[in-house]
C-alpha cells in the first residue's frame, strides 16, 4: 500500500534535511570499464557548395561553409558541406562504438548544424550546387561553435562497421556563415574519432587513487542507464498517491508539417527571416525546438510523434499530460486530441490525460462547443479520473467566467453521462483569496510565477488548499522567456525547477504540474535541441523524491550544466533586433552564472573552467549545484576530480558570447550519461 499523504511529506522533509547536509546515500563502485581502443580517420575529400554560385566548384578551397538559405541577409544563399571518410581497422564485433565527427570552426557563432547521410554520388573536384547529391534526413545536430576549437557531433548512430561514410552539414538557423577548416589545411580538417571496446575485451584494472597532475579528462561513460540513480519502476512510482503531470500545448508538437527538420516549421520559427520575416525584429519566433526526427512515411505520423513524447514523459516518471483542448476550423494542431488519446493508450493505458478545455471568454458565452469538445473523450480509458470517479477539468485562467458558469457546464456534461469536477488552473493563486470558489472546485492550482523567491507560495498553497479541504496542484517550471513580449523572469539556472519541486513537497502538494511540456514560445521541459535531456533527468530525480518521500541514492556519477549563451546585458544589434532589449522586468533580478549540477556517488572536487578562470568546489556525495560567474568569450568545461585525477569531463555545447545579433536568453543545458533514449 502506498504511504498516506501526511507520512509522505514527513519523509520528504527528512530527505531535504539530509540533502542539505550532503548526506545522501551512496553505493559501492561498479566494476571497472572494459579496455577501450580509439582511432582518428581524416577526411579523404571535402567541399562546400553554394546556392548563390550554383555552377562554381569549391573543391580546392581551404575552408568550408554551412549557411541557411538567408545566408548573410541574402535569399537563395544556402551553403552545404560535404565530407567523406574511409574507415578501416575497427575489428568485427567491436562493442560500445562511439563515432564523433569533428570540425574546426574559424568563427565563434551560435548556429545549429545538422548532419545528414549523403545518399548519392559526389566528388570533391566537380560537385557544385547544380550537381549536388541527395541527402538523407538529419540524424544529429550541434548548437554553437567556438573559433579555432574542435567541435564534435555524435554520429554513432551511423556506424555500420568498416567502409565508406559520407556526410553533409546543413545550417538550420543562424544569419552568419559557419566557416571550417578543410582537409587542405592539414590536421585541422574534418575527421572521425572512433572509440570502441574490442570484442571479448576484459576490464582494465582499477587505477590506484594516487594523485597526478597529468591525468587525461574522460567523458561520461556509455551505459545502459540513462539516469545517475536507480529510478523505481513505472508501476512502483504510480502506486503512490502523489502525481506529476506536464501541461501539453498543442501548437508545438514534435513536428508540425512532417518535413525535413532543416526546412520545417520549427526551423522557420528559429530563423529570424523565416515565416516571411514576421518575427525578424525579435530574432525569430522561438529560441529552441523539439529534438528533430526524420520525415515519417506513415499516415498516422502525428499519433506516432505523440507516442514518442508519451515515452519521454514516462521515462521522467510522469503520470500523464494535462492537454489543452479545443477544436479549430483553421488550425489542425488543435484537432489532434483523439490522436493524443490513442497514443497514450497504445504506449501505456495507465499514462493518463487530464483535460484542460479551452473556452469562449465573452460574458454569458454558451457552453455548447466546450461540451462537444469534451465529449470527444467520453469513455476513453486514458482520461484521468480522481478517486471519486469524476473526470477533473483543469482549464487555464478559468476566472474569466464566474464559478456559476462552470457549475452549469458540469451539470450539462453530467446530463450526457460524463461526471466531471473543476480543478482550476488560476492565472495566479499563492494560497490566499479565491475563497468564493471553494464550494465549486475539487482543488486549487495556478499558472505560477517564474522566479525562485516566489516558490515559497507553492508551500503555502498546499497548506491552505488542504485547510479548505481541497486538493492542491503545484506548478513547476524551468523558466519563462518571451522574446515577443521583450521579457523574461530570472530562473537562476536550474534552481527554479529544483526549488519548485522542493517547496511543493514541503507544502504536501497532491499533484505537480510542469508548466509546460512544450510551449517553445515561453516555457518548456520536453527534450529539445538546446537542452537535450538535462531537464528530463532532473525532473526524474525530483519526481522520485516527491512521490516516494526520499531522495534517491546516486548510483552513477553524472555532470549536467545550465547556462545562457550570453549575459543578459550583452550588446545586441539594434538594427536587427528592432523590438528593443529583452530583459527582466520584475521578480528576482537577473543573474549571469553558469551552473554545474553534479550527481556524485562519493565526494569529489567539482571544477568549472572558463578560459583562464577556474572555480572549484569540494563537494559531498549526492546532488550538488555549483555556480560560477559567466565569462564571455569562453566555452565552459565542467569536471569531476578524485584523488587528483579527472574522472569525468563535460564541455558545454554553447559558447558564451561577448555580443550578439539577437538576444537568446534561454538557459541552454547538456551533459548526463550516454544511453539510448525514447
CSV table of C-alpha atoms in Angstrom, one decimal, residues 114-489:
chain,number,residue,atom,x,y,z
A,114,UNK,CA,22.5,19.3,-38.8
A,115,UNK,CA,24.3,16.2,-40.1
A,116,UNK,CA,22.8,14.1,-42.9
A,117,UNK,CA,23.9,11.0,-44.7
A,118,UNK,CA,24.8,11.6,-48.3
A,119,UNK,CA,22.7,9.2,-50.4
A,120,UNK,CA,24.1,9.7,-53.9
A,121,UNK,CA,27.5,10.1,-55.6
A,122,UNK,CA,29.6,13.3,-55.5
A,123,UNK,CA,33.2,14.3,-55.9
A,124,UNK,CA,35.4,16.9,-54.3
A,125,UNK,CA,36.7,18.3,-57.6
A,126,UNK,CA,33.5,18.6,-59.6
A,127,UNK,CA,30.4,18.8,-57.4
A,128,UNK,CA,28.5,22.1,-57.5
A,129,UNK,CA,25.2,23.2,-56.2
A,130,UNK,CA,23.7,22.3,-59.6
A,131,UNK,CA,25.1,18.8,-59.4
A,132,UNK,CA,24.6,18.4,-55.6
A,133,UNK,CA,23.9,14.9,-54.2
A,134,UNK,CA,20.7,13.9,-52.4
A,135,UNK,CA,20.7,13.8,-48.7
A,136,UNK,CA,19.0,11.7,-46.1
A,137,UNK,CA,17.2,13.2,-43.2
A,138,UNK,CA,19.1,14.9,-40.4
A,139,UNK,CA,20.1,12.5,-37.7
A,140,UNK,CA,22.5,14.6,-35.5
A,141,UNK,CA,22.8,18.3,-34.5
A,142,UNK,CA,25.3,20.7,-32.9
A,143,UNK,CA,24.4,24.1,-31.4
A,144,UNK,CA,27.2,26.6,-31.1
A,145,UNK,CA,30.9,26.8,-32.2
A,146,UNK,CA,34.0,28.4,-30.7
A,147,UNK,CA,36.6,29.8,-33.0
A,148,UNK,CA,39.6,27.5,-33.6
A,149,UNK,CA,38.3,24.9,-31.2
A,150,UNK,CA,37.5,21.4,-32.4
A,151,UNK,CA,33.7,20.8,-32.2
A,152,UNK,CA,32.3,17.3,-32.1
A,153,UNK,CA,29.0,15.9,-33.3
A,154,UNK,CA,28.0,12.4,-32.2
A,155,UNK,CA,27.3,10.4,-35.3
A,156,UNK,CA,27.5,7.0,-33.6
A,157,UNK,CA,24.1,6.0,-35.0
A,158,UNK,CA,25.5,6.0,-38.5
A,159,UNK,CA,28.2,3.4,-37.7
A,160,UNK,CA,27.8,0.1,-39.5
A,161,UNK,CA,31.4,-1.2,-39.5
A,162,UNK,CA,34.4,-0.5,-41.7
A,163,UNK,CA,33.7,1.2,-45.0
A,164,UNK,CA,32.9,4.4,-46.7
A,165,UNK,CA,31.0,7.2,-44.9
A,166,UNK,CA,29.9,10.5,-46.4
A,167,UNK,CA,28.1,13.2,-44.5
A,168,UNK,CA,26.6,16.6,-45.3
A,169,UNK,CA,26.4,19.6,-42.9
A,170,UNK,CA,23.5,22.0,-43.2
A,171,UNK,CA,22.6,25.1,-41.2
A,172,UNK,CA,19.0,25.2,-39.9
A,173,UNK,CA,19.4,28.6,-38.3
A,174,UNK,CA,21.9,31.4,-37.9
A,175,UNK,CA,22.3,34.5,-40.0
A,176,UNK,CA,26.1,34.2,-40.4
A,177,UNK,CA,28.0,31.5,-42.3
A,178,UNK,CA,29.9,29.0,-40.2
A,179,UNK,CA,33.5,28.6,-41.5
A,180,UNK,CA,35.5,25.4,-41.0
A,181,UNK,CA,39.0,24.3,-41.9
A,182,UNK,CA,39.0,21.9,-44.9
A,183,UNK,CA,41.3,18.9,-45.3
A,184,UNK,CA,43.6,21.1,-47.4
A,185,UNK,CA,44.6,22.8,-44.2
A,186,UNK,CA,46.1,19.6,-42.7
A,187,UNK,CA,45.1,18.1,-39.3
A,188,UNK,CA,42.5,20.8,-38.7
A,189,UNK,CA,40.2,19.4,-41.4
A,190,UNK,CA,37.2,17.2,-40.8
A,191,UNK,CA,37.9,13.9,-39.0
A,192,UNK,CA,36.1,11.0,-37.5
A,193,UNK,CA,37.1,9.9,-34.0
A,194,UNK,CA,36.1,6.4,-33.2
A,195,UNK,CA,36.4,4.6,-29.9
A,196,UNK,CA,35.3,1.1,-29.1
A,197,UNK,CA,35.8,-2.0,-26.9
A,198,UNK,CA,37.3,-4.8,-28.9
A,199,UNK,CA,35.2,-8.0,-28.9
A,200,UNK,CA,35.8,-10.0,-25.8
A,201,UNK,CA,37.8,-7.3,-24.1
A,202,UNK,CA,38.3,-7.7,-20.4
A,203,UNK,CA,38.0,-5.0,-17.8
A,204,UNK,CA,41.1,-2.9,-17.2
A,205,UNK,CA,42.5,-2.9,-13.7
A,206,UNK,CA,41.1,-0.2,-11.5
A,207,UNK,CA,43.8,2.5,-11.1
A,208,UNK,CA,45.1,3.5,-7.7
A,209,UNK,CA,44.0,6.8,-6.3
A,210,UNK,CA,47.5,8.2,-6.5
A,211,UNK,CA,47.2,12.0,-7.2
A,212,UNK,CA,48.6,13.1,-10.6
A,213,UNK,CA,48.7,16.4,-12.3
A,214,UNK,CA,48.7,14.9,-15.8
A,215,UNK,CA,45.5,12.8,-15.7
A,216,UNK,CA,43.6,12.8,-19.0
A,217,UNK,CA,40.0,14.1,-18.8
A,218,UNK,CA,37.4,11.4,-19.6
A,219,UNK,CA,33.8,11.9,-20.9
A,220,UNK,CA,30.8,10.4,-19.2
A,221,UNK,CA,30.7,6.6,-19.7
A,222,UNK,CA,28.4,4.9,-22.2
A,223,UNK,CA,25.9,3.0,-20.2
A,224,UNK,CA,22.5,1.4,-20.5
A,225,UNK,CA,21.4,3.5,-17.6
A,226,UNK,CA,20.2,6.9,-18.6
A,227,UNK,CA,19.9,8.3,-15.1
A,228,UNK,CA,22.5,8.7,-12.3
A,229,UNK,CA,20.2,7.0,-9.9
A,230,UNK,CA,18.0,3.9,-10.0
A,231,UNK,CA,14.5,5.2,-10.6
A,232,UNK,CA,11.8,2.9,-9.3
A,233,UNK,CA,9.8,1.1,-11.8
A,234,UNK,CA,6.9,2.9,-13.5
A,235,UNK,CA,4.4,0.7,-11.7
A,236,UNK,CA,6.1,1.4,-8.3
A,237,UNK,CA,6.0,5.2,-8.9
A,238,UNK,CA,2.4,5.1,-9.9
A,239,UNK,CA,1.4,3.3,-6.7
A,240,UNK,CA,1.9,6.5,-4.8
A,241,UNK,CA,-0.9,8.9,-4.3
A,242,UNK,CA,1.1,11.8,-5.5
A,243,UNK,CA,1.1,12.5,-9.2
A,244,UNK,CA,3.2,14.6,-11.6
A,245,UNK,CA,1.7,15.8,-14.9
A,246,UNK,CA,3.0,18.1,-17.6
A,247,UNK,CA,0.9,20.7,-19.4
A,248,UNK,CA,0.8,19.9,-23.1
A,249,UNK,CA,0.4,22.8,-25.5
A,250,UNK,CA,-0.9,21.5,-28.9
A,251,UNK,CA,0.6,24.2,-31.2
A,252,UNK,CA,4.2,22.9,-30.7
A,253,UNK,CA,4.3,19.1,-31.2
A,254,UNK,CA,7.4,17.2,-32.3
A,255,UNK,CA,6.6,18.0,-35.9
A,256,UNK,CA,4.0,20.4,-37.4
A,257,UNK,CA,4.3,19.5,-41.0
A,258,UNK,CA,6.3,16.3,-41.2
A,259,UNK,CA,9.1,17.9,-43.2
A,260,UNK,CA,12.9,17.7,-43.1
A,261,UNK,CA,13.9,19.3,-39.7
A,262,UNK,CA,16.3,21.7,-41.5
A,263,UNK,CA,13.3,23.1,-43.5
A,264,UNK,CA,10.3,22.5,-41.3
A,265,UNK,CA,8.1,25.0,-39.4
A,266,UNK,CA,10.3,24.8,-36.3
A,267,UNK,CA,13.3,25.7,-38.4
A,268,UNK,CA,11.4,28.6,-39.9
A,269,UNK,CA,10.5,29.9,-36.4
A,270,UNK,CA,14.1,29.7,-35.3
A,271,UNK,CA,15.3,31.7,-38.4
A,272,UNK,CA,14.9,35.5,-38.0
A,273,UNK,CA,13.9,35.7,-41.6
A,274,UNK,CA,11.6,32.7,-41.5
A,275,UNK,CA,7.8,33.0,-41.7
A,276,UNK,CA,8.3,35.7,-44.3
A,277,UNK,CA,10.2,37.8,-41.8
A,278,UNK,CA,7.2,38.0,-39.4
A,279,UNK,CA,9.5,37.7,-36.4
A,280,UNK,CA,12.6,39.4,-37.8
A,281,UNK,CA,12.5,42.2,-35.2
A,282,UNK,CA,12.7,39.8,-32.3
A,283,UNK,CA,15.2,37.4,-33.8
A,284,UNK,CA,12.7,34.6,-34.7
A,285,UNK,CA,9.6,33.3,-33.1
A,286,UNK,CA,11.4,30.7,-30.9
A,287,UNK,CA,14.8,30.0,-29.4
A,288,UNK,CA,14.6,26.2,-29.2
A,289,UNK,CA,12.7,23.3,-30.8
A,290,UNK,CA,11.9,19.7,-30.1
A,291,UNK,CA,14.5,17.1,-30.9
A,292,UNK,CA,14.3,16.6,-34.7
A,293,UNK,CA,13.4,13.4,-36.3
A,294,UNK,CA,13.3,12.2,-40.0
A,295,UNK,CA,10.3,12.6,-42.2
A,296,UNK,CA,7.8,9.8,-41.3
A,297,UNK,CA,6.2,7.8,-44.2
A,298,UNK,CA,3.2,6.7,-42.0
A,299,UNK,CA,-0.2,8.4,-42.4
A,300,UNK,CA,-0.6,8.4,-38.6
A,301,UNK,CA,2.6,10.3,-38.1
A,302,UNK,CA,1.0,12.7,-35.6
A,303,UNK,CA,0.0,9.9,-33.3
A,304,UNK,CA,3.4,8.3,-33.6
A,305,UNK,CA,5.0,11.6,-32.6
A,306,UNK,CA,2.7,11.7,-29.6
A,307,UNK,CA,3.8,8.2,-28.7
A,308,UNK,CA,7.4,9.3,-28.6
A,309,UNK,CA,6.5,12.2,-26.2
A,310,UNK,CA,4.5,9.8,-24.0
A,311,UNK,CA,7.5,7.5,-23.8
A,312,UNK,CA,9.7,10.5,-22.9
A,313,UNK,CA,7.3,11.6,-20.2
A,314,UNK,CA,7.1,8.1,-18.7
A,315,UNK,CA,10.9,7.9,-18.6
A,316,UNK,CA,10.8,11.0,-16.5
A,317,UNK,CA,8.4,9.4,-14.1
A,318,UNK,CA,5.4,11.4,-15.2
A,319,UNK,CA,1.8,10.1,-14.8
A,320,UNK,CA,0.4,11.9,-17.8
A,321,UNK,CA,-0.2,15.2,-19.7
A,322,UNK,CA,-2.6,18.0,-19.0
A,323,UNK,CA,-3.8,18.5,-22.5
A,324,UNK,CA,-5.2,21.9,-23.6
A,325,UNK,CA,-8.1,21.0,-25.9
A,326,UNK,CA,-10.4,22.7,-28.3
A,327,UNK,CA,-11.2,22.1,-31.9
A,328,UNK,CA,-10.3,24.6,-34.5
A,329,UNK,CA,-11.6,25.2,-38.1
A,330,UNK,CA,-8.3,26.9,-39.1
A,331,UNK,CA,-5.5,25.2,-37.2
A,332,UNK,CA,-5.2,21.5,-37.4
A,333,UNK,CA,-2.7,21.4,-34.5
A,334,UNK,CA,-5.7,21.9,-32.1
A,335,UNK,CA,-7.6,19.0,-33.7
A,336,UNK,CA,-5.3,16.2,-32.6
A,337,UNK,CA,-6.8,15.3,-29.2
A,338,UNK,CA,-8.1,11.9,-30.4
A,339,UNK,CA,-4.5,11.1,-31.7
A,340,UNK,CA,-3.1,12.0,-28.3
A,341,UNK,CA,-5.6,9.8,-26.5
A,342,UNK,CA,-4.8,7.0,-29.0
A,343,UNK,CA,-1.1,7.4,-28.4
A,344,UNK,CA,-1.4,7.2,-24.6
A,345,UNK,CA,-3.5,4.1,-24.9
A,346,UNK,CA,-1.1,2.5,-27.4
A,347,UNK,CA,2.0,3.2,-25.3
A,348,UNK,CA,0.7,2.6,-21.8
A,349,UNK,CA,-3.0,2.6,-20.9
A,350,UNK,CA,-2.1,3.8,-17.4
A,351,UNK,CA,-0.5,7.0,-18.7
A,352,UNK,CA,-3.4,9.4,-18.3
A,353,UNK,CA,-4.6,12.6,-20.0
A,354,UNK,CA,-6.1,15.3,-17.8
A,355,UNK,CA,-8.3,17.6,-19.8
A,356,UNK,CA,-7.8,21.3,-19.9
A,357,UNK,CA,-10.6,22.6,-22.0
A,358,UNK,CA,-10.3,25.9,-23.8
A,359,UNK,CA,-13.5,28.0,-23.7
A,360,UNK,CA,-15.1,31.2,-25.1
A,361,UNK,CA,-14.4,34.1,-22.7
A,362,UNK,CA,-17.2,36.6,-23.6
A,363,UNK,CA,-19.8,37.2,-20.9
A,364,UNK,CA,-22.6,34.7,-20.9
A,365,UNK,CA,-20.9,32.6,-23.6
A,366,UNK,CA,-22.8,29.4,-24.4
A,367,UNK,CA,-21.4,26.0,-23.3
A,368,UNK,CA,-22.2,24.1,-26.5
A,369,UNK,CA,-18.8,24.0,-28.2
A,370,UNK,CA,-16.9,23.3,-25.0
A,371,UNK,CA,-19.3,20.4,-24.3
A,372,UNK,CA,-18.9,19.0,-27.8
A,373,UNK,CA,-15.1,19.2,-27.4
A,374,UNK,CA,-15.1,17.4,-24.0
A,375,UNK,CA,-17.5,14.7,-25.1
A,376,UNK,CA,-15.0,13.6,-27.8
A,377,UNK,CA,-13.2,11.9,-24.9
A,378,UNK,CA,-16.2,10.4,-23.2
A,379,UNK,CA,-15.5,6.9,-22.0
A,380,UNK,CA,-11.9,6.8,-23.2
A,381,UNK,CA,-9.7,4.7,-20.9
A,382,UNK,CA,-6.8,7.2,-20.9
A,383,UNK,CA,-8.8,10.0,-19.4
A,384,UNK,CA,-7.5,10.8,-15.8
A,385,UNK,CA,-10.1,10.3,-13.0
A,386,UNK,CA,-9.9,11.3,-9.4
A,387,UNK,CA,-10.6,8.8,-6.6
A,388,UNK,CA,-14.3,9.8,-6.5
A,389,UNK,CA,-14.6,8.7,-10.2
A,390,UNK,CA,-15.0,12.2,-11.6
A,391,UNK,CA,-13.0,13.5,-14.5
A,392,UNK,CA,-11.2,16.7,-13.4
A,393,UNK,CA,-11.3,19.6,-15.8
A,394,UNK,CA,-8.3,21.8,-15.4
A,395,UNK,CA,-8.9,24.9,-17.6
A,396,UNK,CA,-6.3,27.7,-17.7
A,397,UNK,CA,-7.4,31.1,-16.4
A,398,UNK,CA,-11.0,29.9,-15.6
A,399,UNK,CA,-11.8,33.1,-13.6
A,400,UNK,CA,-12.6,34.8,-16.8
A,401,UNK,CA,-16.1,33.3,-16.1
A,402,UNK,CA,-17.7,33.2,-12.7
A,403,UNK,CA,-17.9,29.9,-10.8
A,404,UNK,CA,-21.5,29.5,-11.7
A,405,UNK,CA,-20.7,29.2,-15.4
A,406,UNK,CA,-18.5,26.2,-14.6
A,407,UNK,CA,-21.2,24.7,-12.4
A,408,UNK,CA,-23.6,24.9,-15.4
A,409,UNK,CA,-21.0,23.2,-17.6
A,410,UNK,CA,-20.6,20.4,-15.1
A,411,UNK,CA,-24.3,19.8,-14.9
A,412,UNK,CA,-24.8,19.8,-18.7
A,413,UNK,CA,-22.0,17.2,-19.0
A,414,UNK,CA,-23.5,15.1,-16.3
A,415,UNK,CA,-26.8,15.1,-18.1
A,416,UNK,CA,-24.9,13.5,-21.0
A,417,UNK,CA,-23.3,10.8,-18.9
A,418,UNK,CA,-19.9,12.4,-18.2
A,419,UNK,CA,-19.3,13.2,-14.5
A,420,UNK,CA,-16.7,16.0,-14.1
A,421,UNK,CA,-15.2,18.2,-11.4
A,422,UNK,CA,-13.4,21.5,-11.6
A,423,UNK,CA,-9.7,21.7,-10.8
A,424,UNK,CA,-9.0,25.2,-12.0
A,425,UNK,CA,-5.5,26.5,-13.1
A,426,UNK,CA,-5.9,30.1,-12.0
A,427,UNK,CA,-3.8,32.7,-13.6
A,428,UNK,CA,-2.4,33.4,-10.2
A,429,UNK,CA,-3.0,31.9,-6.7
A,430,UNK,CA,-0.5,32.0,-3.9
A,431,UNK,CA,-2.5,30.5,-1.1
A,432,UNK,CA,-4.7,33.5,-0.4
A,433,UNK,CA,-8.0,34.6,-1.7
A,434,UNK,CA,-10.3,32.8,-4.2
A,435,UNK,CA,-12.4,31.6,-1.2
A,436,UNK,CA,-15.6,32.2,-3.2
A,437,UNK,CA,-14.6,29.3,-5.4
A,438,UNK,CA,-14.2,26.7,-2.6
A,439,UNK,CA,-17.7,25.2,-3.0
A,440,UNK,CA,-17.3,24.9,-6.7
A,441,UNK,CA,-13.8,23.2,-7.0
A,442,UNK,CA,-12.2,20.0,-6.1
A,443,UNK,CA,-8.8,21.6,-5.8
A,444,UNK,CA,-6.7,24.7,-6.4
A,445,UNK,CA,-3.8,25.3,-8.9
A,446,UNK,CA,-2.3,28.2,-10.7
A,447,UNK,CA,0.0,29.0,-13.7
A,448,UNK,CA,2.6,30.2,-11.2
A,449,UNK,CA,5.3,32.8,-11.2
A,450,UNK,CA,8.6,32.0,-12.7
A,451,UNK,CA,11.3,33.2,-10.3
A,452,UNK,CA,12.9,31.4,-7.4
A,453,UNK,CA,11.8,33.6,-4.5
A,454,UNK,CA,8.2,33.1,-5.4
A,455,UNK,CA,8.3,29.3,-4.9
A,456,UNK,CA,7.6,29.7,-1.3
A,457,UNK,CA,4.0,30.3,-2.4
A,458,UNK,CA,3.9,26.7,-3.5
A,459,UNK,CA,4.4,25.5,0.1
A,460,UNK,CA,1.8,27.9,1.3
A,461,UNK,CA,-0.6,27.0,-1.4
A,462,UNK,CA,-0.6,23.3,-0.4
A,463,UNK,CA,-1.1,24.1,3.2
A,464,UNK,CA,-4.0,26.5,2.5
A,465,UNK,CA,-5.8,24.2,0.0
A,466,UNK,CA,-5.7,21.4,2.5
A,467,UNK,CA,-7.1,23.7,5.2
A,468,UNK,CA,-10.0,24.3,2.9
A,469,UNK,CA,-10.5,20.6,2.4
A,470,UNK,CA,-9.3,20.7,-1.2
A,471,UNK,CA,-6.5,19.2,-3.3
A,472,UNK,CA,-3.5,21.2,-4.5
A,473,UNK,CA,-1.7,21.0,-7.8
A,474,UNK,CA,1.6,23.0,-7.6
A,475,UNK,CA,3.1,24.5,-10.8
A,476,UNK,CA,6.7,23.8,-11.5
A,477,UNK,CA,8.7,25.4,-14.3
A,478,UNK,CA,12.3,25.6,-15.6
A,479,UNK,CA,12.0,29.2,-16.8
A,480,UNK,CA,9.8,31.6,-18.8
A,481,UNK,CA,11.4,33.6,-21.7
A,482,UNK,CA,9.2,35.5,-24.1
A,483,UNK,CA,11.0,37.3,-26.9
A,484,UNK,CA,7.8,38.5,-28.5
A,485,UNK,CA,6.9,40.3,-25.2
A,486,UNK,CA,10.5,41.5,-24.6
A,487,UNK,CA,10.6,40.0,-21.2
A,488,UNK,CA,11.8,37.1,-19.1
A,489,UNK,CA,11.9,36.1,-15.4
